[in-house]
PDB file of C-alpha atoms and ligand atoms in Angstrom:
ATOM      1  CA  UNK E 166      28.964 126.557  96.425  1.00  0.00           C
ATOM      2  CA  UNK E 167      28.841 127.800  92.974  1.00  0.00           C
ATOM      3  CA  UNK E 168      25.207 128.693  90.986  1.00  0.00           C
ATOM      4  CA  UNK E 169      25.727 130.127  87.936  1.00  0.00           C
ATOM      5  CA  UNK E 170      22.131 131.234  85.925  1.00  0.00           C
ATOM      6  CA  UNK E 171      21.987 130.608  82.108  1.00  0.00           C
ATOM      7  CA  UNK E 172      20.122 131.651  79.263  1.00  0.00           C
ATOM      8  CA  UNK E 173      19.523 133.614  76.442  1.00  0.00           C
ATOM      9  CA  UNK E 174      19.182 137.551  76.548  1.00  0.00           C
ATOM     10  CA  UNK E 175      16.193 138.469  78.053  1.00  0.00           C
ATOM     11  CA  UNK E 176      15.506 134.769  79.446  1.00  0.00           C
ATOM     12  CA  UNK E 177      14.651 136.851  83.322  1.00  0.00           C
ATOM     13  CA  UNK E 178      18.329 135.713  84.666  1.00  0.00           C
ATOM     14  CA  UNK E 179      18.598 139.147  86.751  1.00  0.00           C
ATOM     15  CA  UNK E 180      15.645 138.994  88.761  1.00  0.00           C
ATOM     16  CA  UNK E 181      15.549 135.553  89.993  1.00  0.00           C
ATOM     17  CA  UNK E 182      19.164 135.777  90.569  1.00  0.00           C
ATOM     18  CA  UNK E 183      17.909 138.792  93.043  1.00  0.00           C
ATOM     19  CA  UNK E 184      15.738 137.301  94.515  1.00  0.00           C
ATOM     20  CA  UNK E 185      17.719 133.834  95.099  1.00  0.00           C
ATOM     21  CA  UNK E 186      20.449 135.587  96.779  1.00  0.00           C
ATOM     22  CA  UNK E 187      17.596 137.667  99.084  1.00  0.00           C
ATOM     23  CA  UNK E 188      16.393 134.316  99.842  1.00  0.00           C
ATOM     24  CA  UNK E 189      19.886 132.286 100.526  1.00  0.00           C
ATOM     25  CA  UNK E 190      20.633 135.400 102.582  1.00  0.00           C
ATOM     26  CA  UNK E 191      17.628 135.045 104.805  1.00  0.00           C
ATOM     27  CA  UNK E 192      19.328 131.652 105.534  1.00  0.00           C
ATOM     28  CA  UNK E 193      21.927 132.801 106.501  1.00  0.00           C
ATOM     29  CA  UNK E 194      24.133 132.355 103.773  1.00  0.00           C
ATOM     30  CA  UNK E 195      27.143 134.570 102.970  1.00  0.00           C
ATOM     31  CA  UNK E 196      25.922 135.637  99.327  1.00  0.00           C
ATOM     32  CA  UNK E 197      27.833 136.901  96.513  1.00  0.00           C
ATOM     33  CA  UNK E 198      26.077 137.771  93.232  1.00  0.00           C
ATOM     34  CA  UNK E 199      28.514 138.643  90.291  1.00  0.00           C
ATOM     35  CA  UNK E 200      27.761 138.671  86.427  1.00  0.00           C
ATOM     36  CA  UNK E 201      30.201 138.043  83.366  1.00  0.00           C
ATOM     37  CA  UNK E 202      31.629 139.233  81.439  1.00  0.00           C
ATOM     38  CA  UNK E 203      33.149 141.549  83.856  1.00  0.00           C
ATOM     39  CA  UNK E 204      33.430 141.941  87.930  1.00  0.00           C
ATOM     40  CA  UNK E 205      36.879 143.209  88.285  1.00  0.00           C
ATOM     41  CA  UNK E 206      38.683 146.478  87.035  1.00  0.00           C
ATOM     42  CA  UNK E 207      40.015 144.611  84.207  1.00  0.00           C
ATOM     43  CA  UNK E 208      36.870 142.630  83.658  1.00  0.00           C
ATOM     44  CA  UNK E 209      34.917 145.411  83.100  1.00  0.00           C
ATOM     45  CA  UNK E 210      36.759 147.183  80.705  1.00  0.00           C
ATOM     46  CA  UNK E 211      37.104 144.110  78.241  1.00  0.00           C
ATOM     47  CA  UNK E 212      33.264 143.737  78.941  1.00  0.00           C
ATOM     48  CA  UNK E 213      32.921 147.533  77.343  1.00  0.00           C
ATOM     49  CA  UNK E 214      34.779 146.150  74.135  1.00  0.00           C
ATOM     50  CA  UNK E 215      32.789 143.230  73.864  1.00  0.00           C
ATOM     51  CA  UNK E 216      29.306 144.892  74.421  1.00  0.00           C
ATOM     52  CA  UNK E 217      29.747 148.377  73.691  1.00  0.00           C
ATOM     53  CA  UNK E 218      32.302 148.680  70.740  1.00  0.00           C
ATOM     54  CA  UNK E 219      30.653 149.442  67.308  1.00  0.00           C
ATOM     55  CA  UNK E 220      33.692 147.215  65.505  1.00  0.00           C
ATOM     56  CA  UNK E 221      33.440 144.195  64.071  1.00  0.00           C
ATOM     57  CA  UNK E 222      35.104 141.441  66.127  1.00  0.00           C
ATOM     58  CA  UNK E 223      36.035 138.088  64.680  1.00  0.00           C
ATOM     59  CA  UNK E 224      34.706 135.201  66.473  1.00  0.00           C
ATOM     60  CA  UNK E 225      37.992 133.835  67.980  1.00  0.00           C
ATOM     61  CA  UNK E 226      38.785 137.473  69.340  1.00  0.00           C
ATOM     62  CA  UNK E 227      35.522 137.289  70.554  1.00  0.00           C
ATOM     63  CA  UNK E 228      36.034 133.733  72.428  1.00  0.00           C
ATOM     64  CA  UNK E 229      39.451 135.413  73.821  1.00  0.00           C
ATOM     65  CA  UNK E 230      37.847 138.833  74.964  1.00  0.00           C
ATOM     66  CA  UNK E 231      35.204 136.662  76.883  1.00  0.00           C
ATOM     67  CA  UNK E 232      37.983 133.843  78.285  1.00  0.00           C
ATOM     68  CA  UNK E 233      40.061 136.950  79.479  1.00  0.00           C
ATOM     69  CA  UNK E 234      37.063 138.804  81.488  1.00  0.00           C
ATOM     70  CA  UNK E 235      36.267 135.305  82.578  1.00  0.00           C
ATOM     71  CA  UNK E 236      40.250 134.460  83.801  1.00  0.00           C
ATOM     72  CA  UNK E 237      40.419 137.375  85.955  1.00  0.00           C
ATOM     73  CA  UNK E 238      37.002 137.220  87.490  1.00  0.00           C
ATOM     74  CA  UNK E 239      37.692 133.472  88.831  1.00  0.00           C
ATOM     75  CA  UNK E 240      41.094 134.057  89.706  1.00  0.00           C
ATOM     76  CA  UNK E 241      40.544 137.467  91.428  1.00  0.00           C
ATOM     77  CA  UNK E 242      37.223 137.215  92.968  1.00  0.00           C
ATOM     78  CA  UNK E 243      35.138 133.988  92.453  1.00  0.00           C
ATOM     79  CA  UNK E 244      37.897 131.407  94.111  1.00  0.00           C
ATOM     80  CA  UNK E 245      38.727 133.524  96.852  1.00  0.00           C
ATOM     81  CA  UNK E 246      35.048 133.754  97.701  1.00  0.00           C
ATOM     82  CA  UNK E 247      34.638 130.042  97.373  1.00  0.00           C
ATOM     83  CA  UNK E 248      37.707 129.688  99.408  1.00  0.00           C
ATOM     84  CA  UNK E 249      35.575 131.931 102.455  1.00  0.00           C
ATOM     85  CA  UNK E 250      32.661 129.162 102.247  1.00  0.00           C
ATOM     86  CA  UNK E 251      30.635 131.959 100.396  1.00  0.00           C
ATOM     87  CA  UNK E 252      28.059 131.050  98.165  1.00  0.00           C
ATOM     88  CA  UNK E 253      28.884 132.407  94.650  1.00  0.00           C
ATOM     89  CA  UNK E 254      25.832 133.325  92.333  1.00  0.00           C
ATOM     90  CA  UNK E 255      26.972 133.829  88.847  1.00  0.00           C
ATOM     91  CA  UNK E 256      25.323 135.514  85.686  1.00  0.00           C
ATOM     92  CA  UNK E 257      26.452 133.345  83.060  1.00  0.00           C
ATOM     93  CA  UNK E 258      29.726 131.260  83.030  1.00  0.00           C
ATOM     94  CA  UNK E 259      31.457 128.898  80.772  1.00  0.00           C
ATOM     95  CA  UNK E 260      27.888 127.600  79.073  1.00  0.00           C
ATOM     96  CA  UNK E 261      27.636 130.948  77.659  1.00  0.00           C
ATOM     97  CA  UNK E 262      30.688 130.455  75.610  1.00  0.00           C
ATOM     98  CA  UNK E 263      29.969 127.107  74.341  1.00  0.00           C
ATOM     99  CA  UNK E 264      26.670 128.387  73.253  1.00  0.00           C
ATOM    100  CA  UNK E 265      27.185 131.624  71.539  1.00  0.00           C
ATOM    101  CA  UNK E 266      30.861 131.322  70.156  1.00  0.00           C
ATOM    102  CA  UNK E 267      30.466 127.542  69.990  1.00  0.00           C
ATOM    103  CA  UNK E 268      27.015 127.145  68.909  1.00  0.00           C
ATOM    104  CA  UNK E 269      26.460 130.625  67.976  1.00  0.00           C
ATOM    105  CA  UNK E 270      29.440 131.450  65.941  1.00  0.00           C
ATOM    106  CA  UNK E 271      30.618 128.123  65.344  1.00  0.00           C
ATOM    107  CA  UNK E 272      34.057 127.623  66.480  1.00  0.00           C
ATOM    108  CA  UNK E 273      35.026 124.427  67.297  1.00  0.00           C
ATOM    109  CA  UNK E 274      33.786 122.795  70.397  1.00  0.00           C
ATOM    110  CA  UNK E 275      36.408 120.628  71.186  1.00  0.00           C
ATOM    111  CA  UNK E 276      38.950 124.003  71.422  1.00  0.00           C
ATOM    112  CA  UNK E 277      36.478 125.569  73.180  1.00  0.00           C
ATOM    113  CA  UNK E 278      37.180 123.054  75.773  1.00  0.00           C
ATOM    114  CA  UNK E 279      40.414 123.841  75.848  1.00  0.00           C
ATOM    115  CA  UNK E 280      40.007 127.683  75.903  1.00  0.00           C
ATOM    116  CA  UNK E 281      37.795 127.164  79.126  1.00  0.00           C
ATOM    117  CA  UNK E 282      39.291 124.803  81.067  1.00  0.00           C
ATOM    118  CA  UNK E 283      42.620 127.245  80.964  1.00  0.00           C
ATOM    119  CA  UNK E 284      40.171 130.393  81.751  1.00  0.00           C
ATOM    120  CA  UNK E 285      38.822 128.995  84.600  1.00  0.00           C
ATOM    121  CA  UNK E 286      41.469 126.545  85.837  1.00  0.00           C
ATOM    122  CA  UNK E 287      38.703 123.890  85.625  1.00  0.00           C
ATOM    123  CA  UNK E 288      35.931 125.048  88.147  1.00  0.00           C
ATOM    124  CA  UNK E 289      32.531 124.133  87.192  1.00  0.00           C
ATOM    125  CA  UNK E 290      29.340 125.179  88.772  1.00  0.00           C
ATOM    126  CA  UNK E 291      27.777 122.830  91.329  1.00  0.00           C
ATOM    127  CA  UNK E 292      24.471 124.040  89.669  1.00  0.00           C
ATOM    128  CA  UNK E 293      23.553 125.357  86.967  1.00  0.00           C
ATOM    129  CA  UNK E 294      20.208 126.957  86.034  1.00  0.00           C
ATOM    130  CA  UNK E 295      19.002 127.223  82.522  1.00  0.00           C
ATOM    131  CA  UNK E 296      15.961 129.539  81.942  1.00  0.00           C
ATOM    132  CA  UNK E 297      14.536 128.708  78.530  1.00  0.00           C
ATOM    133  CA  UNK E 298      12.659 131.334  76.158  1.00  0.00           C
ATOM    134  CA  UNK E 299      12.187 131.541  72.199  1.00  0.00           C
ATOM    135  CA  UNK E 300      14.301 134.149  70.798  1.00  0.00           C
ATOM    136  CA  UNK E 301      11.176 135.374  69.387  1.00  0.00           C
ATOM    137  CA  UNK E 302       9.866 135.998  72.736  1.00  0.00           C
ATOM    138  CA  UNK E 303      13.008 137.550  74.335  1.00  0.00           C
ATOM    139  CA  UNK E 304      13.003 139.763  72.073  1.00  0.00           C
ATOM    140  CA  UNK E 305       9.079 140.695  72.066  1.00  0.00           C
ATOM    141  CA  UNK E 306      10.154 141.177  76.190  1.00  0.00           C
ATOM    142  CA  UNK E 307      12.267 143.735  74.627  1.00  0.00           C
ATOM    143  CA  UNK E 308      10.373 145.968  72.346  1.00  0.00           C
ATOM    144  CA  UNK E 309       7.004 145.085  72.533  1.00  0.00           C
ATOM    145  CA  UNK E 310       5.770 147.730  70.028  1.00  0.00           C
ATOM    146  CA  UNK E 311       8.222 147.585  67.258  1.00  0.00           C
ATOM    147  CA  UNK E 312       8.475 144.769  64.609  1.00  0.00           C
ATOM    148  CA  UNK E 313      11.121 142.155  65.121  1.00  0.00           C
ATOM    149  CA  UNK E 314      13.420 143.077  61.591  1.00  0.00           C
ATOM    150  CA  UNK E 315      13.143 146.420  62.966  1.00  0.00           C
ATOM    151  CA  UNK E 316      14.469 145.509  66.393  1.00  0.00           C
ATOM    152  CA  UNK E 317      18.015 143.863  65.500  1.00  0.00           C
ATOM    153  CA  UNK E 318      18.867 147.170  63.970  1.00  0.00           C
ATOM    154  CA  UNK E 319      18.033 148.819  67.222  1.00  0.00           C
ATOM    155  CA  UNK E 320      20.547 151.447  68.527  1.00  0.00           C
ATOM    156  CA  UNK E 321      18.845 149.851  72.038  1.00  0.00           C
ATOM    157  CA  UNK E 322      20.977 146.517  71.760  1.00  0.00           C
ATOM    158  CA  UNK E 323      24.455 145.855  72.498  1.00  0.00           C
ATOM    159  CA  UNK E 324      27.084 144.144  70.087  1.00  0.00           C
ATOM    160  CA  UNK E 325      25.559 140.817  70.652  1.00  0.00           C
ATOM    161  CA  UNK E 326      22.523 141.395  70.602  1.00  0.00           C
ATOM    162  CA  UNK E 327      22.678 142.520  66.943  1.00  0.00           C
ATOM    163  CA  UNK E 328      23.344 139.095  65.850  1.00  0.00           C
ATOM    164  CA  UNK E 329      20.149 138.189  64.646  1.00  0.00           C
ATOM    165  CA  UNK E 330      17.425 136.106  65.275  1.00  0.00           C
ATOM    166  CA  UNK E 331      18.867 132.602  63.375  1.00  0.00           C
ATOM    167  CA  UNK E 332      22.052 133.376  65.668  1.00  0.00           C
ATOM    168  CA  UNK E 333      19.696 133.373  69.064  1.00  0.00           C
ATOM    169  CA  UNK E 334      18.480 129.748  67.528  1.00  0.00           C
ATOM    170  CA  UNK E 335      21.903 128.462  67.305  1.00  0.00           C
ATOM    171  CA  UNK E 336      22.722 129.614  70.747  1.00  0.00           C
ATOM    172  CA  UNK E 337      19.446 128.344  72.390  1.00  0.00           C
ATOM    173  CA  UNK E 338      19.865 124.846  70.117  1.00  0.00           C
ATOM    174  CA  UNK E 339      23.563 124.794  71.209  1.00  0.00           C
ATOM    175  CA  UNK E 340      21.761 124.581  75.140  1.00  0.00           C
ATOM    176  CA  UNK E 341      19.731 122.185  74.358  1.00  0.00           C
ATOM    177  CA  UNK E 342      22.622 119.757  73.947  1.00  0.00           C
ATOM    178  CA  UNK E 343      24.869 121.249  76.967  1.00  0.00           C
ATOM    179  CA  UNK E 344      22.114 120.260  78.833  1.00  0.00           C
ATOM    180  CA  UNK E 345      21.115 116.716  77.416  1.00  0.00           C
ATOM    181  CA  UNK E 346      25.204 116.151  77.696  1.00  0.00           C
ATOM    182  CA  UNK E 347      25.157 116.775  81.502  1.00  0.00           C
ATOM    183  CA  UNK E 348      21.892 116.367  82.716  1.00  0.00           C
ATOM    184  CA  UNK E 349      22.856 116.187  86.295  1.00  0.00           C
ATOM    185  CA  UNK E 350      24.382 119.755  86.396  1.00  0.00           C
ATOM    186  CA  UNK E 351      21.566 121.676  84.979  1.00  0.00           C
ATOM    187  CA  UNK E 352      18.017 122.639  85.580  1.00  0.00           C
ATOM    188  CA  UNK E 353      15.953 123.431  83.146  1.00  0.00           C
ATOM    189  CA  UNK E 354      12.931 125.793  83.602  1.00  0.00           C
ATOM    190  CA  UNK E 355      10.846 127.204  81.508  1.00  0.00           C
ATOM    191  CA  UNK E 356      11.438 131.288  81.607  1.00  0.00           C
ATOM    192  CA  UNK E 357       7.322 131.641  80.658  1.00  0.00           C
ATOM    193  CA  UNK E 358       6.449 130.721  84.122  1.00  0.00           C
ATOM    194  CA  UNK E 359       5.449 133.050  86.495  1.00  0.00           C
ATOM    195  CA  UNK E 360       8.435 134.796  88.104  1.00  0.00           C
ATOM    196  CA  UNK E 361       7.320 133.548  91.765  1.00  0.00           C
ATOM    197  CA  UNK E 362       6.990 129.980  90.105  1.00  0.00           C
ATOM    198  CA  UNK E 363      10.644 130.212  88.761  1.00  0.00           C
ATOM    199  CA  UNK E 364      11.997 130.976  92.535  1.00  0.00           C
ATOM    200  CA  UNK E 365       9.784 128.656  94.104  1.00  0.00           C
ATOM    201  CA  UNK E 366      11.425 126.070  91.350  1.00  0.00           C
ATOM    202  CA  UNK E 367      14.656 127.172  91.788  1.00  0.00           C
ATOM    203  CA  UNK E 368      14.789 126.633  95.808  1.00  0.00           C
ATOM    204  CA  UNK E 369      13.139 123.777  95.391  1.00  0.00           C
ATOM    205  CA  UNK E 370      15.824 121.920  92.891  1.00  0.00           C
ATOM    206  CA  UNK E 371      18.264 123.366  95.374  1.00  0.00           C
ATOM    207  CA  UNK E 372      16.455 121.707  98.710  1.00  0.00           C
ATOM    208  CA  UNK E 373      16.624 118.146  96.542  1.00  0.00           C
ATOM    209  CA  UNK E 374      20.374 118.443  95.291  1.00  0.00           C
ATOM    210  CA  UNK E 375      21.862 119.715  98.458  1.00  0.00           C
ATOM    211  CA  UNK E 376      20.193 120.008 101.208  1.00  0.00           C
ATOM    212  CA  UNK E 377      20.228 123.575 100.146  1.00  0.00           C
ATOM    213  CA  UNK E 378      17.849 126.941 100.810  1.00  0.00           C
ATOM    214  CA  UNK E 379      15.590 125.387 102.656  1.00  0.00           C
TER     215      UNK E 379
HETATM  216  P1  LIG G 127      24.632 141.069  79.266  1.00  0.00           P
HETATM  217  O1  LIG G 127      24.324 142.508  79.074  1.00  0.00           O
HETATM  218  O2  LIG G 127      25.291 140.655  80.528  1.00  0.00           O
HETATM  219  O3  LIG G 127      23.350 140.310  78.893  1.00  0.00           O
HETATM  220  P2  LIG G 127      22.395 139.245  79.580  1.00  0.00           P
HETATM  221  O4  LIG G 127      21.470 140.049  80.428  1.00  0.00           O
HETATM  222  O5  LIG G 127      21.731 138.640  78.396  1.00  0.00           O
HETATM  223  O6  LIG G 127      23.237 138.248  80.326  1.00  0.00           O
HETATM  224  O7  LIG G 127      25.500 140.639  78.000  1.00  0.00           O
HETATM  225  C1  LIG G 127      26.254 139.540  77.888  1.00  0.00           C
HETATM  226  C2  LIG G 127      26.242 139.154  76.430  1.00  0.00           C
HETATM  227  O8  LIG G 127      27.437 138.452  76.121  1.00  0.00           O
HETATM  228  C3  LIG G 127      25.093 138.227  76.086  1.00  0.00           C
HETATM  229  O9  LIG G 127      24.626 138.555  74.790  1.00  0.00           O
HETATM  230  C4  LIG G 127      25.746 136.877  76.038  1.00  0.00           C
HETATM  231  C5  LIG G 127      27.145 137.170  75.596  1.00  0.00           C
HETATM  232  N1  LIG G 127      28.193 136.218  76.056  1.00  0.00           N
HETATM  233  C6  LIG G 127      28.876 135.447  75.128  1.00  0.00           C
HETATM  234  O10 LIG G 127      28.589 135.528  73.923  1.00  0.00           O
HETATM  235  N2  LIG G 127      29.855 134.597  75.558  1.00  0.00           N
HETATM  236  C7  LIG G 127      30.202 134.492  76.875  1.00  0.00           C
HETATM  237  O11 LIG G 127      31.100 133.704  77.238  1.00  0.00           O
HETATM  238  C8  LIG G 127      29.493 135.321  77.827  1.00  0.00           C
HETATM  239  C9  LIG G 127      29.842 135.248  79.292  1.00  0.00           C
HETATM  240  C10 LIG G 127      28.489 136.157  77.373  1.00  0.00           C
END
């Protein structure tokens, strides 16, 4: 089974992801937890010139940078593991591309079809989770004592996160539709809740759909 977690920065994907795989684990389930981009030798480097470089990158080198992390990480480690009957948790997938190139950047979402189906050779999650904050408050998350014009020009925040807070409304708009589009894939929560109320929801949408972490 494949769970992949969603969301903007700060949205709280890393600890329920945590504590879902401690909690699939107690079930017995064969657990692996991964994030993107990155997750292989290759991965990771391409993840260091996405997040890390200081460069300008042009939104279609972007989309390619991310579809090649994301190409090797499938091939190399998330189909064999599906292959095994694990249960693969991702952070982030193929939504995150849609929504911050697509969306975010605005290349076209029709070729961003395209793009993804080739990087992942057309897996899609069984689940998805979407935790849902304001931009506004994922970034308050972040640096609770400085003012938010000060905090895009942070030296704290990686390449992407310097995009501004009318970017972080495209992206979390561009969700919205992703998830009104396939309603039966996602899960929407809302990332304010408490974080043993998130879990609790999270378990609980998987018990419904599949029987699942009971
Ligand atoms: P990361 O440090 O993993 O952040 P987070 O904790 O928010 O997941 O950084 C990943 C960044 O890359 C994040 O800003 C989202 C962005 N991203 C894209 O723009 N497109 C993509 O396809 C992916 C996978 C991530």
């Amino acid at each position: 089974m494949l769970i992949t977690f969603e969301g903007i920065d700060g949205a709280g994907k890393s600890t329920q992801i945590k504590k879902l795989a401690s909690h699939l684990r107690h079930k017995g389930r064969e657990v692996l937890t991964l994030r993107e981009p990155g997750g292989t030798e290759v991965a990771e480097k391409i993840r260091q010139i996405l997040l890390e470089s200081r460069s300008d990158i042009t939104p279609v080198g972007e989309l390619l940078l991310f579809s090649a992390s994301r190409a090797e990480l499938v091939a190399e480690v998330v189909r064999p593991a599906l292959e095994q009957g694990q249960t693969v948790i991702l952070d982030r997938f193929f939504d995150s591309t849609t929504a911050y190139q697509g969306y975010g950047r605005g290349l076209d979402i029709e070729m961003l079809r395209t793009v993804i189906s080739i990087s992942t050779g057309a897996l899609s999650p069984d689940i998805t989770f979407y935790l849902d904050i304001l931009p506004e408050e994922s970034l308050i998350r972040k640096f609770s004592e400085k003012s938010l014009p000060l905090a895009f020009e942070s030296e704290e925040l990686d390449r992407m996160e310097r995009s501004g807070l009318e970017f972080y409304r495209k992206v979390r708009e561009g969700y919205r539709k992703l998830i009104e589009a396939e309603p039966e894939r996602f899960v929407r929560i809302n990332a304010r809740l408490k974080v043993q109320e998130i879990h609790q929801e999270i378990v609980r949408s998987l018990r419904e759909r599949f029987d699942e972490g009971s």
